[in-house]
Short mmCIF file of C-alpha atoms in Angstrom, two decimals:
data_model
loop_
_atom_site.label_atom_id
_atom_site.label_comp_id
_atom_site.label_asym_id
_atom_site.label_seq_id
_atom_site.Cartn_x
_atom_site.Cartn_y
_atom_site.Cartn_z
CA MET A 13 96.14 -76.63 50.61
CA ARG A 14 96.05 -77.80 47.02
CA LEU A 15 98.65 -75.28 45.84
CA ARG A 16 100.95 -76.27 48.72
CA ALA A 17 100.59 -79.92 47.69
CA LEU A 18 101.37 -79.03 44.09
CA ALA A 19 104.39 -76.99 45.18
CA ALA A 20 105.62 -79.96 47.19
CA ALA A 21 105.19 -82.20 44.15
CA ALA A 22 107.18 -79.78 42.01
CA ALA A 23 109.92 -79.83 44.61
CA LEU A 24 109.89 -83.62 44.49
CA LEU A 25 110.41 -83.61 40.74
CA ALA A 26 113.33 -81.22 41.16
CA ALA A 27 114.80 -83.53 43.80
CA ALA A 28 114.54 -86.45 41.37
CA ALA A 29 116.68 -84.54 38.90
CA ALA A 30 119.27 -83.81 41.57
CA CYS A 31 119.47 -87.44 42.65
CA GLY A 32 119.77 -88.81 39.11
CA GLY A 33 119.61 -92.49 38.24
CA SER A 34 116.95 -94.99 39.28
CA SER A 35 116.35 -96.90 42.47
CA GLN A 36 118.12 -100.23 42.86
CA GLU A 37 116.03 -102.77 41.01
CA SER A 38 115.27 -106.14 42.52
CA LYS A 39 115.95 -109.32 40.55
CA ASP A 40 112.80 -110.87 42.00
CA PRO A 41 109.58 -111.15 39.92
CA HIS A 42 108.07 -107.78 39.11
CA ALA A 43 104.55 -106.43 39.31
CA LEU A 44 104.23 -103.29 37.18
CA ARG A 45 101.74 -100.45 37.65
CA MET A 46 100.92 -97.80 35.07
CA THR A 47 98.77 -94.77 35.88
CA ILE A 48 96.40 -93.68 33.11
CA TRP A 49 93.60 -91.11 32.88
CA THR A 50 91.08 -93.19 30.96
CA SER A 51 88.64 -95.67 32.48
CA ASN A 52 86.98 -96.45 29.14
CA GLU A 53 86.30 -100.19 29.02
CA ALA A 54 87.43 -100.54 25.40
CA HIS A 55 90.72 -98.78 26.14
CA LEU A 56 91.35 -100.91 29.21
CA LYS A 57 90.58 -104.14 27.35
CA LEU A 58 93.14 -103.26 24.67
CA PHE A 59 95.78 -102.34 27.26
CA ASN A 60 95.19 -105.55 29.17
CA ASP A 61 95.32 -107.64 25.99
CA ILE A 62 98.73 -106.17 25.13
CA ALA A 63 99.92 -106.77 28.69
CA ALA A 64 98.73 -110.39 28.60
CA GLU A 65 100.65 -110.96 25.36
CA TYR A 66 103.80 -109.53 26.91
CA LYS A 67 103.56 -111.69 30.01
CA LYS A 68 103.55 -114.85 27.86
CA THR A 69 107.23 -114.29 27.06
CA HIS A 70 108.19 -112.58 30.33
CA PRO A 71 107.44 -114.95 33.22
CA ASP A 72 109.29 -112.60 35.61
CA ILE A 73 106.41 -110.11 35.22
CA THR A 74 103.74 -111.33 37.62
CA GLU A 75 101.23 -108.53 37.00
CA ILE A 76 100.76 -105.43 34.85
CA ARG A 77 98.09 -103.22 36.36
CA PHE A 78 96.58 -100.14 34.73
CA ASP A 79 95.50 -97.63 37.34
CA PRO A 80 92.87 -95.13 36.08
CA ILE A 81 92.84 -91.68 37.68
CA PRO A 82 90.19 -89.07 36.77
CA VAL A 83 91.62 -86.55 34.30
CA GLU A 84 90.59 -83.54 36.38
CA SER A 85 92.79 -84.68 39.28
CA TYR A 86 95.28 -86.78 37.34
CA THR A 87 98.49 -84.77 37.68
CA THR A 88 97.80 -83.81 41.28
CA THR A 89 97.26 -87.47 42.21
CA LEU A 90 100.30 -88.65 40.27
CA THR A 91 102.64 -86.11 41.85
CA THR A 92 101.17 -86.84 45.29
CA GLN A 93 101.97 -90.52 44.76
CA LEU A 94 105.52 -89.56 43.85
CA ALA A 95 105.83 -87.36 46.94
CA GLY A 96 104.48 -90.17 49.13
CA GLY A 97 106.95 -92.78 47.90
CA ASN A 98 104.26 -94.63 45.95
CA ALA A 99 105.52 -93.89 42.45
CA PRO A 100 104.00 -95.91 39.60
CA ASP A 101 106.41 -97.75 37.32
CA LEU A 102 104.97 -96.11 34.22
CA ALA A 103 102.75 -93.09 33.83
CA TRP A 104 100.67 -91.45 31.15
CA VAL A 105 101.86 -87.84 31.46
CA LEU A 106 99.52 -85.12 30.16
CA GLU A 107 100.91 -82.50 27.78
CA SER A 108 100.32 -79.76 30.34
CA SER A 109 102.76 -81.47 32.72
CA ALA A 110 105.38 -82.41 30.11
CA PRO A 111 107.75 -79.46 30.73
CA ASP A 112 107.89 -80.19 34.47
CA PHE A 113 108.39 -83.93 34.14
CA VAL A 114 110.94 -83.72 31.34
CA ALA A 115 112.96 -80.89 32.91
CA SER A 116 112.97 -82.48 36.36
CA GLY A 117 114.81 -85.63 35.37
CA ALA A 118 112.11 -87.79 36.96
CA LEU A 119 111.71 -89.84 33.76
CA ALA A 120 114.03 -92.51 32.40
CA PRO A 121 115.61 -92.00 28.92
CA LEU A 122 113.91 -93.97 26.15
CA THR A 123 115.41 -93.19 22.73
CA SER A 124 117.54 -96.33 22.47
CA LYS A 125 114.70 -98.53 23.71
CA ILE A 126 111.90 -97.47 21.35
CA GLU A 127 111.52 -99.60 18.24
CA ASN A 128 112.64 -97.55 15.22
CA SER A 129 112.45 -94.25 17.11
CA ALA A 130 113.73 -92.48 13.96
CA GLU A 131 110.26 -92.75 12.39
CA LEU A 132 108.56 -90.78 15.15
CA VAL A 133 107.17 -87.59 13.61
CA PRO A 134 109.28 -84.68 14.99
CA SER A 135 106.26 -82.52 15.82
CA THR A 136 104.97 -85.27 18.14
CA THR A 137 108.20 -85.63 20.14
CA LYS A 138 109.04 -81.97 20.75
CA LEU A 139 107.43 -81.76 24.19
CA TRP A 140 109.04 -84.96 25.40
CA GLN A 141 112.69 -84.33 24.51
CA LYS A 142 115.63 -82.71 26.27
CA ASP A 143 119.12 -82.41 24.82
CA GLY A 144 118.20 -84.83 22.03
CA GLU A 145 116.98 -87.57 24.38
CA LEU A 146 113.37 -88.81 24.44
CA TYR A 147 111.92 -89.08 27.95
CA ALA A 148 108.34 -90.08 27.11
CA TYR A 149 106.83 -91.80 24.10
CA PRO A 150 104.15 -89.54 22.50
CA PHE A 151 101.60 -92.26 23.04
CA SER A 152 98.57 -90.21 21.99
CA THR A 153 98.80 -87.31 19.57
CA SER A 154 95.20 -86.47 18.86
CA PRO A 155 93.84 -83.37 17.12
CA PHE A 156 90.55 -81.90 18.27
CA GLY A 157 87.65 -82.19 15.86
CA VAL A 158 83.93 -81.48 15.90
CA PHE A 159 81.48 -84.36 16.27
CA VAL A 160 78.12 -83.38 14.82
CA ASN A 161 74.59 -84.62 15.56
CA THR A 162 73.26 -84.37 12.01
CA ASP A 163 69.72 -85.26 13.11
CA ALA A 164 69.63 -82.29 15.51
CA LEU A 165 70.73 -79.94 12.73
CA LYS A 166 68.10 -81.27 10.32
CA LYS A 167 65.41 -80.80 12.96
CA ALA A 168 66.47 -77.16 13.34
CA GLY A 169 66.54 -76.65 9.56
CA GLN A 170 70.30 -76.06 9.47
CA LYS A 171 72.95 -77.06 6.94
CA SER A 172 75.43 -79.67 8.08
CA PRO A 173 79.06 -78.66 8.62
CA ARG A 174 80.01 -80.94 5.74
CA LYS A 175 77.79 -78.88 3.41
CA LEU A 176 79.26 -75.70 4.86
CA ILE A 177 82.77 -77.01 4.25
CA GLU A 178 81.88 -77.69 0.62
CA SER A 179 80.67 -74.12 0.18
CA GLY A 180 83.58 -72.58 2.09
CA GLU A 181 81.34 -71.41 4.95
CA TRP A 182 82.58 -73.55 7.83
CA THR A 183 83.70 -70.68 10.08
CA TRP A 184 83.28 -69.97 13.78
CA GLU A 185 80.70 -67.29 13.05
CA LYS A 186 78.62 -69.75 11.00
CA ALA A 187 79.09 -72.53 13.56
CA ALA A 188 77.78 -70.23 16.29
CA ALA A 189 74.77 -69.31 14.18
CA VAL A 190 73.93 -72.96 13.50
CA ASN A 191 74.19 -73.91 17.17
CA ALA A 192 72.18 -70.87 18.23
CA ALA A 193 69.42 -72.00 15.85
CA VAL A 194 69.39 -75.44 17.46
CA ALA A 195 69.16 -73.85 20.91
CA ALA A 196 66.31 -71.61 19.75
CA LYS A 197 64.37 -74.78 18.89
CA GLY A 198 64.77 -76.08 22.43
CA GLY A 199 67.96 -78.10 21.94
CA ASN A 200 71.56 -77.61 23.04
CA GLY A 201 74.28 -76.26 20.81
CA LEU A 202 78.04 -76.79 21.01
CA VAL A 203 79.69 -78.50 23.98
CA ILE A 204 83.44 -78.05 24.46
CA ARG A 205 83.98 -81.43 26.09
CA ASP A 206 85.95 -81.56 29.35
CA PHE A 207 85.96 -77.75 29.62
CA ASP A 208 83.04 -77.39 32.07
CA TYR A 209 84.14 -73.81 32.80
CA LYS A 210 87.14 -75.17 34.68
CA ASN A 211 89.67 -76.75 32.31
CA TRP A 212 90.40 -73.54 30.42
CA ASP A 213 93.23 -75.02 28.30
CA ASN A 214 90.60 -76.88 26.23
CA LEU A 215 89.49 -73.44 25.00
CA ALA A 216 92.66 -73.43 22.90
CA SER A 217 90.54 -75.43 20.45
CA VAL A 218 88.63 -72.18 19.90
CA TRP A 219 90.97 -69.24 20.50
CA THR A 220 93.76 -70.60 18.26
CA GLY A 221 91.50 -69.72 15.32
CA TRP A 222 92.08 -66.07 16.21
CA GLY A 223 95.84 -66.57 16.51
CA ALA A 224 95.65 -66.23 20.29
CA ARG A 225 98.04 -67.94 22.73
CA ALA A 226 98.03 -68.37 26.49
CA TRP A 227 101.64 -67.15 26.54
CA SER A 228 104.44 -66.43 24.11
CA GLU A 229 106.47 -69.13 22.38
CA ASP A 230 109.32 -68.68 24.87
CA GLY A 231 106.84 -68.85 27.77
CA LYS A 232 107.88 -65.50 29.21
CA THR A 233 104.96 -63.25 28.29
CA CYS A 234 101.26 -63.62 29.13
CA GLY A 235 99.01 -63.67 26.07
CA PHE A 236 95.58 -63.45 27.68
CA ASN A 237 95.41 -59.67 27.30
CA SER A 238 96.37 -59.67 23.61
CA PRO A 239 93.96 -58.26 21.00
CA GLU A 240 93.61 -61.74 19.48
CA MET A 241 92.64 -63.36 22.79
CA THR A 242 90.26 -60.50 23.61
CA GLU A 243 88.50 -60.93 20.27
CA ALA A 244 88.30 -64.71 20.65
CA MET A 245 86.96 -64.58 24.21
CA THR A 246 84.48 -61.85 23.28
CA PHE A 247 83.17 -64.15 20.56
CA LEU A 248 82.92 -67.06 23.01
CA HIS A 249 81.24 -64.96 25.69
CA LYS A 250 78.62 -63.81 23.19
CA ALA A 251 78.08 -67.38 21.97
CA ILE A 252 77.40 -68.48 25.56
CA PHE A 253 75.38 -65.67 27.07
CA THR A 254 73.77 -63.86 24.13
CA ASP A 255 73.32 -66.40 21.34
CA LYS A 256 72.96 -69.44 23.64
CA ALA A 257 74.99 -71.37 21.06
CA VAL A 258 77.06 -72.92 23.87
CA PRO A 259 75.42 -74.29 27.06
CA GLY A 260 76.17 -72.00 29.98
CA PRO A 261 77.84 -72.65 33.34
CA GLY A 262 76.18 -75.27 35.51
CA THR A 263 74.53 -77.02 32.57
CA THR A 264 75.35 -80.70 32.07
CA VAL A 265 74.95 -81.77 28.45
CA ASP A 266 76.22 -85.02 26.93
CA PHE A 267 76.61 -84.98 23.15
CA PHE A 268 77.17 -88.74 23.04
CA ALA A 269 73.77 -89.30 24.62
CA GLY A 270 72.20 -87.24 21.84
CA ASP A 271 71.73 -84.11 23.97
CA ALA A 272 73.71 -81.60 21.88
CA ALA A 273 74.20 -80.50 18.29
CA MET A 274 78.01 -80.58 18.34
CA THR A 275 80.97 -81.26 20.58
CA ILE A 276 84.68 -80.50 20.34
CA THR A 277 86.79 -83.49 21.38
CA GLN A 278 89.23 -86.10 20.08
CA ILE A 279 88.70 -89.34 18.14
CA SER A 280 89.29 -91.50 21.21
CA ARG A 281 85.70 -90.57 22.12
CA ALA A 282 84.30 -92.06 18.91
CA SER A 283 83.80 -95.40 20.66
CA LEU A 284 81.00 -93.75 22.65
CA LEU A 285 79.02 -93.56 19.40
CA LYS A 286 78.99 -97.31 18.82
CA ASP A 287 75.32 -97.58 19.78
CA ALA A 288 74.28 -94.03 18.90
CA LYS A 289 70.60 -93.57 18.08
CA PHE A 290 71.23 -90.48 15.97
CA GLY A 291 73.08 -89.63 12.77
CA TRP A 292 76.52 -88.15 13.27
CA ASP A 293 79.62 -86.87 11.50
CA LEU A 294 83.16 -85.77 12.36
CA VAL A 295 84.64 -82.62 10.79
CA PRO A 296 87.64 -80.34 11.39
CA LEU A 297 87.43 -77.31 13.66
CA PRO A 298 85.79 -74.29 11.99
CA SER A 299 88.06 -71.68 10.43
CA GLY A 300 88.81 -68.63 12.52
CA PRO A 301 89.80 -65.10 11.45
CA LYS A 302 93.35 -66.44 10.96
CA GLY A 303 92.12 -69.24 8.69
CA GLU A 304 92.21 -73.01 9.08
CA TYR A 305 94.06 -74.47 12.06
CA SER A 306 94.31 -77.49 14.31
CA VAL A 307 94.93 -78.03 18.03
CA ILE A 308 96.41 -81.21 19.45
CA GLY A 309 96.15 -82.87 22.83
CA GLN A 310 99.03 -85.16 23.74
CA GLY A 311 99.87 -87.81 26.26
CA GLY A 312 103.37 -89.14 26.78
CA LEU A 313 104.10 -92.57 28.24
CA GLY A 314 107.12 -92.46 30.53
CA VAL A 315 108.98 -94.62 33.04
CA MET A 316 109.53 -93.23 36.53
CA LYS A 317 113.21 -93.45 37.51
CA LYS A 318 112.29 -93.86 41.15
CA SER A 319 109.86 -96.74 40.69
CA GLY A 320 112.30 -99.49 41.63
CA ASN A 321 111.31 -101.42 38.49
CA ALA A 322 112.61 -98.93 35.92
CA ALA A 323 114.45 -101.43 33.70
CA ALA A 324 111.52 -103.88 33.57
CA ALA A 325 109.09 -101.00 33.01
CA THR A 326 111.19 -99.66 30.14
CA GLU A 327 111.19 -103.06 28.47
CA PHE A 328 107.41 -103.25 28.72
CA LEU A 329 107.05 -99.70 27.38
CA ALA A 330 109.16 -100.69 24.36
CA PHE A 331 106.80 -103.60 23.70
CA PHE A 332 103.65 -101.58 24.37
CA THR A 333 104.72 -98.99 21.77
CA ASN A 334 106.31 -101.17 19.07
CA ARG A 335 104.95 -101.02 15.53
CA ALA A 336 102.50 -103.88 15.95
CA ASN A 337 100.98 -102.54 19.15
CA SER A 338 101.09 -98.96 17.93
CA ALA A 339 98.81 -100.06 15.09
CA LYS A 340 96.38 -101.59 17.61
CA LEU A 341 96.45 -98.52 19.83
CA ALA A 342 95.65 -96.38 16.78
CA ALA A 343 92.04 -97.46 17.23
CA TYR A 344 91.80 -94.76 19.89
CA PHE A 345 95.12 -92.91 20.01
CA PRO A 346 96.64 -91.54 16.77
CA PRO A 347 100.18 -92.91 16.50
CA PRO A 348 103.36 -90.81 16.20
CA ARG A 349 104.93 -93.22 13.70
CA SER A 350 105.13 -91.76 10.19
CA SER A 351 104.55 -95.20 8.62
CA GLN A 352 101.18 -95.45 10.38
CA LEU A 353 100.01 -91.86 10.24
CA ASN A 354 97.72 -92.18 7.23
CA ALA A 355 94.00 -92.64 6.73
CA GLU A 356 94.37 -96.17 5.37
CA THR A 357 96.16 -97.46 8.48
CA LEU A 358 93.93 -95.55 10.88
CA ALA A 359 90.78 -96.80 9.15
CA LYS A 360 91.72 -100.43 9.84
CA SER A 361 91.52 -99.84 13.56
CA ASN A 362 88.77 -97.18 13.57
CA PRO A 363 85.76 -98.90 11.97
CA LEU A 364 83.34 -96.21 13.17
CA LEU A 365 85.19 -93.47 11.30
CA LYS A 366 85.43 -92.98 7.55
CA ARG A 367 88.75 -92.49 5.78
CA ASP A 368 87.83 -88.96 4.78
CA GLN A 369 87.11 -88.07 8.42
CA LEU A 370 90.42 -89.54 9.55
CA ASP A 371 92.34 -87.85 6.75
CA LYS A 372 90.85 -84.36 7.24
CA VAL A 373 90.69 -84.33 11.06
CA VAL A 374 93.55 -86.56 12.23
CA VAL A 375 96.23 -86.82 9.55
CA ALA A 376 95.95 -83.23 8.35
CA GLY A 377 95.41 -82.03 11.92
CA ILE A 378 98.64 -83.52 13.22
CA GLY A 379 100.53 -82.04 10.29
CA LYS A 380 99.50 -78.45 11.03
CA GLY A 381 98.43 -78.58 14.66
CA VAL A 382 99.68 -76.76 17.74
CA VAL A 383 99.71 -78.49 21.11
CA LYS A 384 97.53 -77.26 23.97
CA PRO A 385 99.22 -74.84 26.40
CA SER A 386 101.99 -76.21 28.59
CA HIS A 387 104.64 -74.58 30.77
CA THR A 388 106.94 -75.38 33.64
CA GLY A 389 105.02 -74.91 36.86
CA GLN A 390 101.83 -75.69 34.94
CA ALA A 391 99.91 -76.86 37.98
CA GLU A 392 100.10 -73.49 39.72
CA LEU A 393 99.59 -71.66 36.44
CA ALA A 394 96.47 -73.70 35.67
CA GLN A 395 94.91 -72.93 39.03
CA THR A 396 95.80 -69.25 38.76
CA VAL A 397 94.33 -68.89 35.27
CA ARG A 398 91.21 -70.79 36.24
CA ALA A 399 90.54 -68.56 39.24
CA ALA A 400 91.26 -65.37 37.28
CA LEU A 401 88.93 -66.44 34.46
CA ASP A 402 86.01 -67.22 36.76
CA PRO A 403 84.55 -63.66 36.52
CA LEU A 404 84.34 -64.08 32.74
CA TRP A 405 81.63 -66.72 33.03
CA THR A 406 78.86 -64.30 33.95
CA PRO A 407 76.46 -62.51 31.56
CA GLY A 408 77.70 -58.96 32.14
CA ALA A 409 81.43 -59.64 32.29
CA ASP A 410 83.88 -57.04 30.95
CA VAL A 411 85.98 -59.34 28.78
CA ARG A 412 88.93 -56.99 28.34
CA SER A 413 89.11 -56.22 32.05
CA VAL A 414 88.92 -59.88 33.07
CA LEU A 415 91.68 -60.89 30.65
CA GLY A 416 93.86 -58.06 31.88
CA GLY A 417 93.35 -59.41 35.38
CA VAL A 418 94.45 -62.87 34.22
CA CYS A 419 97.78 -61.48 33.02
CA ALA A 420 98.24 -59.49 36.22
CA LYS A 421 98.09 -62.79 38.11
CA VAL A 422 99.95 -64.94 35.58
CA GLN A 423 102.87 -62.76 34.50
CA PRO A 424 104.79 -63.11 37.79
CA LEU A 425 104.63 -66.90 37.41
CA LEU A 426 106.14 -66.85 33.93
CA GLY A 427 109.53 -65.75 35.15
CA SER A 428 109.58 -62.39 33.43
#
């Protein structure tokens, strides 16, 4: 049922491209709705503050409502709303869905509306462009880093990642050993946040260190059966089931509650550490066999052509993303503007993070990072990969065989 719903949603996006243009917009007062994946109170307060400021000078806008949808069902819910004629006016589109939304023509063009769009860093806009036109503002371009519970490491007699960085030892092999030592003392090691043995694309934060890819650059060839992916997944499988460095399937562990030694996530989660009762740090991802690297998660803010309020929504998007508001949003979402992408600017709006942390994880990370996997037809691909990877998450799994099975299922969907 779910795949049929996703297929119907994909067909809807294709139909939007065929229709072209936006729905006739009423001249009556507008109420705008924007779907988002976060329900974090601090994020919502900031969004609502910006919206309230906008409404002061736009009396025709009666309401601006931010509609949180859980990230695990976000794209499915959004496309179902589109299929049901209940399209939001604006939407936070996840990077995994960018190719489908941009290619479909479901989004309104934005280049001429964005304040000083020329200063947007090219690497942040790549996913959201077609034929030189920008169809979603790269609202959040956030590299993955490692948050560390320094108290947990001290208790286990382990060096901190910062010390390991100084001595050139911050590698995946060393990180696994440190987390295994914490687990051996009765604690929990490394949590790959939001993975939960379901959202496999978050594993790109690990396998990229081996030079592995889900598929080739042109999207035509499956990469799960490559030697690099096999080596990376063998390492991860051992870390989970042999070394116990990573909590296994079915285990719920919250780093931000002090339950784990480390977690891989983005700086937007730092606000969860405001009242932390343990010492913590933020460091870059460990080096892999291919050296230092960075992986980026992105969210693009777009206007739905079919919303009926496209013009008004585009004007609000321009305000929401102007320089002044981009600086405010940088408290949680690293900006794509080159004038603001520096540790000094980010530090002003991220009081919990030190400049060195922001410089090494965020600024440097965006400069050299690769974006998480995305592809046209991503919804079906994601479900197919998830199901094919399920046999890997057992103690005696044959890693090479499982990954070969992933490609057997995925290759026909890649169009080659």
